[in-house]
GROMACS .gro file of C-alpha atoms in nm:
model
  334
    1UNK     CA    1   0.000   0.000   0.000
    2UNK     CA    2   0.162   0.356  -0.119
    3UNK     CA    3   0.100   0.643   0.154
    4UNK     CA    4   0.065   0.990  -0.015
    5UNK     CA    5   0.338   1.228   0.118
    6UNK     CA    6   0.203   1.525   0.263
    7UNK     CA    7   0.432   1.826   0.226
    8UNK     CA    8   0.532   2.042   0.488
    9UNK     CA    9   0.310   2.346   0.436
   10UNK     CA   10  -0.032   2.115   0.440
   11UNK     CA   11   0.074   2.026   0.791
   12UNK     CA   12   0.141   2.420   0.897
   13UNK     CA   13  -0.132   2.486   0.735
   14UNK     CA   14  -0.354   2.233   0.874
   15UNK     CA   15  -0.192   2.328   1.222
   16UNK     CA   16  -0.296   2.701   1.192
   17UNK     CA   17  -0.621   2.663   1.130
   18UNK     CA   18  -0.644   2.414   1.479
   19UNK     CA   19  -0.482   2.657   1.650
   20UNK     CA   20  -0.712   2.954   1.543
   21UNK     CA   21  -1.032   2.791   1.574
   22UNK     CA   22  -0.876   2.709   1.979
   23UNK     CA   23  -0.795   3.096   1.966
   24UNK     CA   24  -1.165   3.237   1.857
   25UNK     CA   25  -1.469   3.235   2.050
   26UNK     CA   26  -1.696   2.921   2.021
   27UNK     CA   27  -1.989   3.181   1.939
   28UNK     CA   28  -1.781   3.322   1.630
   29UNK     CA   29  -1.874   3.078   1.453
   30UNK     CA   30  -2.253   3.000   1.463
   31UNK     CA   31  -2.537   3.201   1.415
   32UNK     CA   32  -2.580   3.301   1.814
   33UNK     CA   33  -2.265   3.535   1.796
   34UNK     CA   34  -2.234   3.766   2.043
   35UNK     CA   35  -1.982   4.057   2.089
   36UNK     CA   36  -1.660   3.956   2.327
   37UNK     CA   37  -1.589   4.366   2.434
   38UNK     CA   38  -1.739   4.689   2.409
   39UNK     CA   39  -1.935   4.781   2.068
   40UNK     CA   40  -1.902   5.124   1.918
   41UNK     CA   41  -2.164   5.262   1.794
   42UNK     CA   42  -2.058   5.543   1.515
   43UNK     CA   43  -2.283   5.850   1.483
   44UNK     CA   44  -2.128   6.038   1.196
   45UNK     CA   45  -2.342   6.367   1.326
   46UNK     CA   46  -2.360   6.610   1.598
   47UNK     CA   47  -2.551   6.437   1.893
   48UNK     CA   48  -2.916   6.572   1.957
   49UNK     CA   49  -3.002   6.490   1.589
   50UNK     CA   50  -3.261   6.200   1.481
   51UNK     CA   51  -2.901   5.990   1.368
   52UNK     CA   52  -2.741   6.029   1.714
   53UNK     CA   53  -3.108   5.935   1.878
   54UNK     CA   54  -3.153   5.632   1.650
   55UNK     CA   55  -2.777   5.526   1.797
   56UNK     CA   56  -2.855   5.572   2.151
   57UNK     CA   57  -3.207   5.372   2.169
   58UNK     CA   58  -2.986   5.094   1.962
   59UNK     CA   59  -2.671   5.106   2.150
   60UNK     CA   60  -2.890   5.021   2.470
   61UNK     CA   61  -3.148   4.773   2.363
   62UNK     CA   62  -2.788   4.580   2.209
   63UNK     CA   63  -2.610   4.651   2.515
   64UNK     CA   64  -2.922   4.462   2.704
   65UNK     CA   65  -2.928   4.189   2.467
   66UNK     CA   66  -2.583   4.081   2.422
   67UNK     CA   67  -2.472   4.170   2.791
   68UNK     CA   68  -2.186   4.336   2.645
   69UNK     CA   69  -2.110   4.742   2.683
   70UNK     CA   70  -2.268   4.960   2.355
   71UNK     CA   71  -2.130   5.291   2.358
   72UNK     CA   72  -2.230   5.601   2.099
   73UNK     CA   73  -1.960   5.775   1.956
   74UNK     CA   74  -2.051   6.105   1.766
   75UNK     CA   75  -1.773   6.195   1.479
   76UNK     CA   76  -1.963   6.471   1.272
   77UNK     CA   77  -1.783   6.707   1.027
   78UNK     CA   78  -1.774   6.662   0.623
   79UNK     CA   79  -2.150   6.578   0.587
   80UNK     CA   80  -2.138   6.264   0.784
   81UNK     CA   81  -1.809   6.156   0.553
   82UNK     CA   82  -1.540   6.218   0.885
   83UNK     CA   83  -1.732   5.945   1.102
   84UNK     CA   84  -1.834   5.695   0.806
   85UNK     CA   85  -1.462   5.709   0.686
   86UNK     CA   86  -1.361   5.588   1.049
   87UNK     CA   87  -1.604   5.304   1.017
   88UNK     CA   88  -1.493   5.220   0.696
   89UNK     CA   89  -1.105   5.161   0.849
   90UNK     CA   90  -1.251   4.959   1.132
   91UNK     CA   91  -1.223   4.582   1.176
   92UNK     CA   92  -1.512   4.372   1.083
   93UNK     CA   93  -1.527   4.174   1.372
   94UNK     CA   94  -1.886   4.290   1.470
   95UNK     CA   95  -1.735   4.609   1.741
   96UNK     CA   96  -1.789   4.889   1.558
   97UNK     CA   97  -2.137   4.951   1.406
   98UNK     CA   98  -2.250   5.266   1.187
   99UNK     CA   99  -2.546   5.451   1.190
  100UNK     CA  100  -2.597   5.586   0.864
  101UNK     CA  101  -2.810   5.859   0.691
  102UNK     CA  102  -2.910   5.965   0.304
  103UNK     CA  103  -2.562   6.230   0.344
  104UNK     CA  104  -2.267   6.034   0.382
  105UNK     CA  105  -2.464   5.706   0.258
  106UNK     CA  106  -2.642   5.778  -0.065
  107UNK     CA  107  -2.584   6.154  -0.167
  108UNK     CA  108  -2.250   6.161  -0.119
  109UNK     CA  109  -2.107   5.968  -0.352
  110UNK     CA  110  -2.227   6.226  -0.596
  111UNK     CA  111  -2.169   6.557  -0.461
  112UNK     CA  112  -1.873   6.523  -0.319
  113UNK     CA  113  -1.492   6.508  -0.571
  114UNK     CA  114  -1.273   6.413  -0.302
  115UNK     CA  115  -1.471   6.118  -0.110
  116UNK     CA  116  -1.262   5.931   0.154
  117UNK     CA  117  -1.464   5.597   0.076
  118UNK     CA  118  -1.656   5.395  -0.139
  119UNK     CA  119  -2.058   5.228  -0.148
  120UNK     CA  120  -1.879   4.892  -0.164
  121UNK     CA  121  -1.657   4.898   0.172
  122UNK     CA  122  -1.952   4.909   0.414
  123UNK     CA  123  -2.234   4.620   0.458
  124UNK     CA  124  -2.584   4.749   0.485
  125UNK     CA  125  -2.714   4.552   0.766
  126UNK     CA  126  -3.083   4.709   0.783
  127UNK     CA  127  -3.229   5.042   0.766
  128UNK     CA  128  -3.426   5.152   1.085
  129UNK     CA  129  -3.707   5.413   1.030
  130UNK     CA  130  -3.793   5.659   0.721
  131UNK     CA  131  -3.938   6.002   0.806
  132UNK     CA  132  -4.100   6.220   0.519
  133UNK     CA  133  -3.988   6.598   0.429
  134UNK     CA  134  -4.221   6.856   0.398
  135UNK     CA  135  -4.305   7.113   0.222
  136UNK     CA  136  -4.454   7.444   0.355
  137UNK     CA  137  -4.542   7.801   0.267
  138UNK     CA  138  -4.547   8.147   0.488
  139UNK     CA  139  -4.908   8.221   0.557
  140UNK     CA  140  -4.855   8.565   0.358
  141UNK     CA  141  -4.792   8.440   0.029
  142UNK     CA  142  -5.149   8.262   0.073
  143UNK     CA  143  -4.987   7.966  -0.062
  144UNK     CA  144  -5.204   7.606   0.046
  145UNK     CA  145  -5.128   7.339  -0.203
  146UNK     CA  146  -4.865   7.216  -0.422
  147UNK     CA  147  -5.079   7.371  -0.731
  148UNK     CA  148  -5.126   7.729  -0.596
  149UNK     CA  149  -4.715   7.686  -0.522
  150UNK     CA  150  -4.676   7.577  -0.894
  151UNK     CA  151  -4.911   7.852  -0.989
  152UNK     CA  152  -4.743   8.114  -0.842
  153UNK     CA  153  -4.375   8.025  -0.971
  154UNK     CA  154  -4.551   8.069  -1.287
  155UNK     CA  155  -4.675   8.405  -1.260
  156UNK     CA  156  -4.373   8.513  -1.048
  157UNK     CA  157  -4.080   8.329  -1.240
  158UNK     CA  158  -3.767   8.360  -1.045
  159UNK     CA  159  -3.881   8.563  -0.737
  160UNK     CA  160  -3.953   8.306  -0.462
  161UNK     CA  161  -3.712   8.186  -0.248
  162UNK     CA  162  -3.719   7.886  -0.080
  163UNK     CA  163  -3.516   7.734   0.217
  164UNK     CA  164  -3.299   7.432   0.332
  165UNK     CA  165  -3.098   7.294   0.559
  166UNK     CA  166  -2.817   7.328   0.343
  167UNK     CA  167  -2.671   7.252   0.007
  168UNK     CA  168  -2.667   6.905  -0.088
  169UNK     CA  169  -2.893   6.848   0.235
  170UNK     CA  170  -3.218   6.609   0.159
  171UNK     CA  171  -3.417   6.899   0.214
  172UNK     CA  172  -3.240   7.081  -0.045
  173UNK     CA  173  -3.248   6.810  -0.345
  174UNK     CA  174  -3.659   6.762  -0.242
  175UNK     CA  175  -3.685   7.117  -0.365
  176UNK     CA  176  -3.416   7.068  -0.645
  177UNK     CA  177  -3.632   6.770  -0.802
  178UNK     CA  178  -3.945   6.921  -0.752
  179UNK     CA  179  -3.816   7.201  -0.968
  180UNK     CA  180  -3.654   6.964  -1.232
  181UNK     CA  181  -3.983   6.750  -1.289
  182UNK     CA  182  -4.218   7.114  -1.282
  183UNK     CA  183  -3.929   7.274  -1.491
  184UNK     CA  184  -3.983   7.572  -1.224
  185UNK     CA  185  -3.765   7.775  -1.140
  186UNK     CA  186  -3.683   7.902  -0.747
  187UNK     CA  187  -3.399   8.101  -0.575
  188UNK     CA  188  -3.253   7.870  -0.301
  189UNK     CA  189  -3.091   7.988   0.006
  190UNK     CA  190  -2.929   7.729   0.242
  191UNK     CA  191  -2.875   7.789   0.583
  192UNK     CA  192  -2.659   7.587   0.832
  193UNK     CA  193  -2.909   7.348   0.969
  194UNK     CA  194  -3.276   7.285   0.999
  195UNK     CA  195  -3.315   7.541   1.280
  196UNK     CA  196  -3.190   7.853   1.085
  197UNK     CA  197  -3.413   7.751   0.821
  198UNK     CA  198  -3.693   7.715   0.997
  199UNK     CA  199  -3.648   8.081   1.173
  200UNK     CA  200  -3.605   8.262   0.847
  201UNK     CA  201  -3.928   8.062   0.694
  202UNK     CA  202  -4.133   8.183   0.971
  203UNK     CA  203  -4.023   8.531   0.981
  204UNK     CA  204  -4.122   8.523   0.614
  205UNK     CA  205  -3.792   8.608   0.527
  206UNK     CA  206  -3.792   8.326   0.320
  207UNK     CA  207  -4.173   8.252   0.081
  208UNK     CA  208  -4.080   7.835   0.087
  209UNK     CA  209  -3.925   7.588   0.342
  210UNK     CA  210  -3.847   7.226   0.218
  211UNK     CA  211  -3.750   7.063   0.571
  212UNK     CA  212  -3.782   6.736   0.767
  213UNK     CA  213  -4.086   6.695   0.896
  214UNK     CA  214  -3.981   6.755   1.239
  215UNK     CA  215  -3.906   7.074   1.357
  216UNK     CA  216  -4.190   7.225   1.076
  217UNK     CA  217  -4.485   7.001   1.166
  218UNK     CA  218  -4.544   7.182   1.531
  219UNK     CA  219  -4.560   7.519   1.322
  220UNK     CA  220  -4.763   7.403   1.079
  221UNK     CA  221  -5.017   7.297   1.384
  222UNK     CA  222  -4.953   7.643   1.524
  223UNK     CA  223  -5.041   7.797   1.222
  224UNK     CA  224  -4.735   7.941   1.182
  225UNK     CA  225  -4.655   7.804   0.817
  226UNK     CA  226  -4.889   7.638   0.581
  227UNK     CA  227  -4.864   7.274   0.486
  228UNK     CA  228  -4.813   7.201   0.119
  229UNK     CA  229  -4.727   6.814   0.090
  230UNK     CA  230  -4.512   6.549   0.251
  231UNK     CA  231  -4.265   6.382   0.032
  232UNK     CA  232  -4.330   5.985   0.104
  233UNK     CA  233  -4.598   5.804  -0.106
  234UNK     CA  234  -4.774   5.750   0.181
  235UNK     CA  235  -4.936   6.064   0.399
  236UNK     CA  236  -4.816   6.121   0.737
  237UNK     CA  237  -5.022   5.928   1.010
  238UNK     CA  238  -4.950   6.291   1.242
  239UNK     CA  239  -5.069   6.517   0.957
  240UNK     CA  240  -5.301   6.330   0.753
  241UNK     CA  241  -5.488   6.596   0.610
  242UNK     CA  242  -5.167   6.682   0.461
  243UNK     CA  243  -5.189   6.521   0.081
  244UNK     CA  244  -4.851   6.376  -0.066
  245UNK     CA  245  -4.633   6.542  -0.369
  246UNK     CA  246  -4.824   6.238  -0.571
  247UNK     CA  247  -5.143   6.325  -0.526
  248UNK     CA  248  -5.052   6.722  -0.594
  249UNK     CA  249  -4.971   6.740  -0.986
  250UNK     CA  250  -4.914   6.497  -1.259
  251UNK     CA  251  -4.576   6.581  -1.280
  252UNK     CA  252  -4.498   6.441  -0.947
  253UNK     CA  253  -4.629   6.110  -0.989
  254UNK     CA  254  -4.339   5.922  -0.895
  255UNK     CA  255  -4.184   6.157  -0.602
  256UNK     CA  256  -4.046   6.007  -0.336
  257UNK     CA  257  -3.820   6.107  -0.077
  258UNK     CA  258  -3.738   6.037   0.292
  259UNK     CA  259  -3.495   6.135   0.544
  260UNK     CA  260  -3.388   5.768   0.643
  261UNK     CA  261  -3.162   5.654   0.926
  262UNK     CA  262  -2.977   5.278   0.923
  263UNK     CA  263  -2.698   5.024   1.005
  264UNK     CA  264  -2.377   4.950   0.853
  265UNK     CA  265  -2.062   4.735   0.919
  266UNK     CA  266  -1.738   4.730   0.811
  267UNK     CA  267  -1.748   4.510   0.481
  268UNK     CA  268  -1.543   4.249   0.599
  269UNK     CA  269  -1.784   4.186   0.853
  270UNK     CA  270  -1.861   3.737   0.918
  271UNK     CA  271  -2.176   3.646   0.782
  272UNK     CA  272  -2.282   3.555   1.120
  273UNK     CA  273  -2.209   3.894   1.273
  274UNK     CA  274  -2.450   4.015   1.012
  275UNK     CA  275  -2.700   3.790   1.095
  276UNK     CA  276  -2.708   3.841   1.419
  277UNK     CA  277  -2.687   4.254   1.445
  278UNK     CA  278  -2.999   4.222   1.181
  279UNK     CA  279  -3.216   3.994   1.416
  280UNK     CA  280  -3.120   4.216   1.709
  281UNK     CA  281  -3.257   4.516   1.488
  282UNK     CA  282  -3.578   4.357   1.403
  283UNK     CA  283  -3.628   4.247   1.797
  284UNK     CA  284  -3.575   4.617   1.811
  285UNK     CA  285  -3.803   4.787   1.555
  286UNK     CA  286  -4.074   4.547   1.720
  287UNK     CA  287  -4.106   4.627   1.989
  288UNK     CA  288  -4.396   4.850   2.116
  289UNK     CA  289  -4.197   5.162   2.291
  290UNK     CA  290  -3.964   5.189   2.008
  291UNK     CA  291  -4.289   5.221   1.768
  292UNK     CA  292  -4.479   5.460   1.998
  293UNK     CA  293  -4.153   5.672   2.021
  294UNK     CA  294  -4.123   5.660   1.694
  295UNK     CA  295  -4.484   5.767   1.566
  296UNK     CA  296  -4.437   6.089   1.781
  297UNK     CA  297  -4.172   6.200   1.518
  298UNK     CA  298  -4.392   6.092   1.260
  299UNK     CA  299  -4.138   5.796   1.167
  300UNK     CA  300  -4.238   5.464   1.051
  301UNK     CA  301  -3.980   5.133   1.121
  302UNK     CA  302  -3.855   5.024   0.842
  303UNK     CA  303  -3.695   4.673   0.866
  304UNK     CA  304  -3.533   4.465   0.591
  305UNK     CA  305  -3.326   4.181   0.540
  306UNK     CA  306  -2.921   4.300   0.411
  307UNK     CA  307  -2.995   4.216   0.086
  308UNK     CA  308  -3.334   4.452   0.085
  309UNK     CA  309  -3.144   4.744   0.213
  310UNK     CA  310  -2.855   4.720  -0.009
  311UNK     CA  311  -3.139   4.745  -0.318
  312UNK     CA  312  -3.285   5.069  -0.135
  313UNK     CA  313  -2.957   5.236  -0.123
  314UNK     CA  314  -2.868   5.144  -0.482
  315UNK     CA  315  -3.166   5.334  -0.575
  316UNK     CA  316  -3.125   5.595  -0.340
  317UNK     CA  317  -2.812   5.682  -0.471
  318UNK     CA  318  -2.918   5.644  -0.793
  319UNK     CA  319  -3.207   5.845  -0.747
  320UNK     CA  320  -3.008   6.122  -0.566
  321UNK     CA  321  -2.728   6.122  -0.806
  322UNK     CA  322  -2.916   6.214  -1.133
  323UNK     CA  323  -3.066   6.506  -0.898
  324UNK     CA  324  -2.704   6.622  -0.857
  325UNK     CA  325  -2.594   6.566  -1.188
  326UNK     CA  326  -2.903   6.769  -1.303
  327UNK     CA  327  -2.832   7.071  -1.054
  328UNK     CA  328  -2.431   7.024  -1.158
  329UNK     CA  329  -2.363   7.026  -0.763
  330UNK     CA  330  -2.018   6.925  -0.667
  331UNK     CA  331  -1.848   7.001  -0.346
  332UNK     CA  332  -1.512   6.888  -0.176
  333UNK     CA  333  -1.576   6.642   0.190
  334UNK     CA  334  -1.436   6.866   0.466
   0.00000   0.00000   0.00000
């Protein structure tokens, strides 16, 4: 009977792998992993915003799950490209977790020349909740619908202004498409955040505000600024006399935009890491106090599977991306 030789590097190669799978962590390798230290939670935003309070309600329903310590750390600056960028570099052992946005995770891969990462080095894991932008009017122009807004651009080409959050912003390319599909034409005036916005809209200083739903929606109840449309298909279960950009004109037919908050790994990231982050974010988005906080934003959850959230940000930076190219928008990160 011939025995087969067996070289040299088959035995240190055989050897290694016995003496990792000794080294690592029974639970690396099944579907019940669990984190073995402290998981970072990236929030590539200033804390206070909807990002940095999507991080915090996940960092402590995983920190109560896994028994393991889930810290949020905030790393805004370049439009959310500083604290993605970080993520990007980190090991994809399961640790470090991102919580994403449209900015740094669908819009900037168009707007920005000089971007410090790519789609293809993070793993979508889920997205968590979608919130609709809004549309509103000062109470002076007598502006109430989408139509009378059209109306009036027509009659008054060139002389309303209307407000965002900033250039590039979601708020900003709402307003930029609905101008490209009307074939309207509007001054815009960007402001540094939501809040400056918001004060010059309702000192009329400003005819038009395109925001997030929240902070407008309590002035629109005040009767401070008039509602013209949310952006989502669907109307907003706290305003739902407020029609959709669908139902206002033909034009807008297929209009859709949200301001949308998710989770992202490094791409190297074990399948079951992955599969066990995106059960722990379904256990989350079920459960009944996470829903009730959420409707008081007017958020809905939005769970999917990786493979389902990796489709919606293809065509969210698709989507996003011809907006851009339309507008000619480019910036530099930083």
């Amino acid at each position: 009977m011939k025995i087969k030789a067996i070289s040299r590097r088959r035995v240190l190669t055989g050897a290694a792998a016995i003496s990792a799978a000794a080294i690592l962590p029974r639970s690396s390798f099944g579907s019940d992993w669990r984190p073995t230290e402290t998981v970072r939670l990236i929030v590539p935003a200033a804390p206070g915003g909807t990002t940095d309070v999507m991080g915090r309600l996940l960092a402590a329903h995983l920190q109560k799950a896994w028994g393991q310590s889930a810290v949020v750390e905030n790393r805004s600056g370049g439009g959310g490209t500083i604290g993605t960028a970080e993520a990007v570099r980190s090991k994809g052992d399961g640790h470090t977790i991102l919580v994403g946005n449209p900015g740094p995770n669908a819009i900037a891969y168009s707007i920005f020349r000089n971007m410090p990462y790519k789609a293809d080095q993070l793993q979508p894991v889920s997205n968590l909740i979608r919130i609709p932008n809004i549309v509103s009017a000062h109470p002076s122009t007598g502006i109430k619908s989408i139509g009378e807004l059209i109306a009036c651009i027509k009659a008054n080409p060139d002389k309303l202004t209307y407000a965002s959050s900033g250039v590039g912003q979601s708020p900003h390319l709402t307003g930029a498409w609905f101008l490209q599909l009307t074939g309207l034409k509007m001054v815009h005036v960007p402001f540094r955040g939501a809040g400056p916005a918001l004060q010059a809209a309702l000192a009329g200083d400003i005819q038009i505000l395109f925001d997030n739903l929240y902070p407008t929606l309590p002035q629109v109840l005040d009767g401070k600024l008039n509602a013209l449309a949310v952006t989502t298909p669907e109307r907003a279960a706290l305003a739902p006399k407020v029609p959709t950009m669908r139902e206002s004109a033909p034009e807008l037919a297929k209009f859709d935009v949200s301001s949308w908050f998710g989770i992202f790994l490094p791409k190297s990231v074990p399948a079951p890491v992955l599969d066990a982050l995106n059960k722990e974010i379904k256990v989350f988005l079920e459960r009944d106090d996470i829903k009730e906080q959420m409707a008081k934003i007017g958020a809905r959850t939005d769970y999917g599977t990786p493979q389902q959230y990796s489709d919606f940000l293809q065509a969210e930076t698709t989507k996003f991306g011809d907006i851009i190219k339309r507008e000619g928008l480019q910036m530099d990160a930083g």
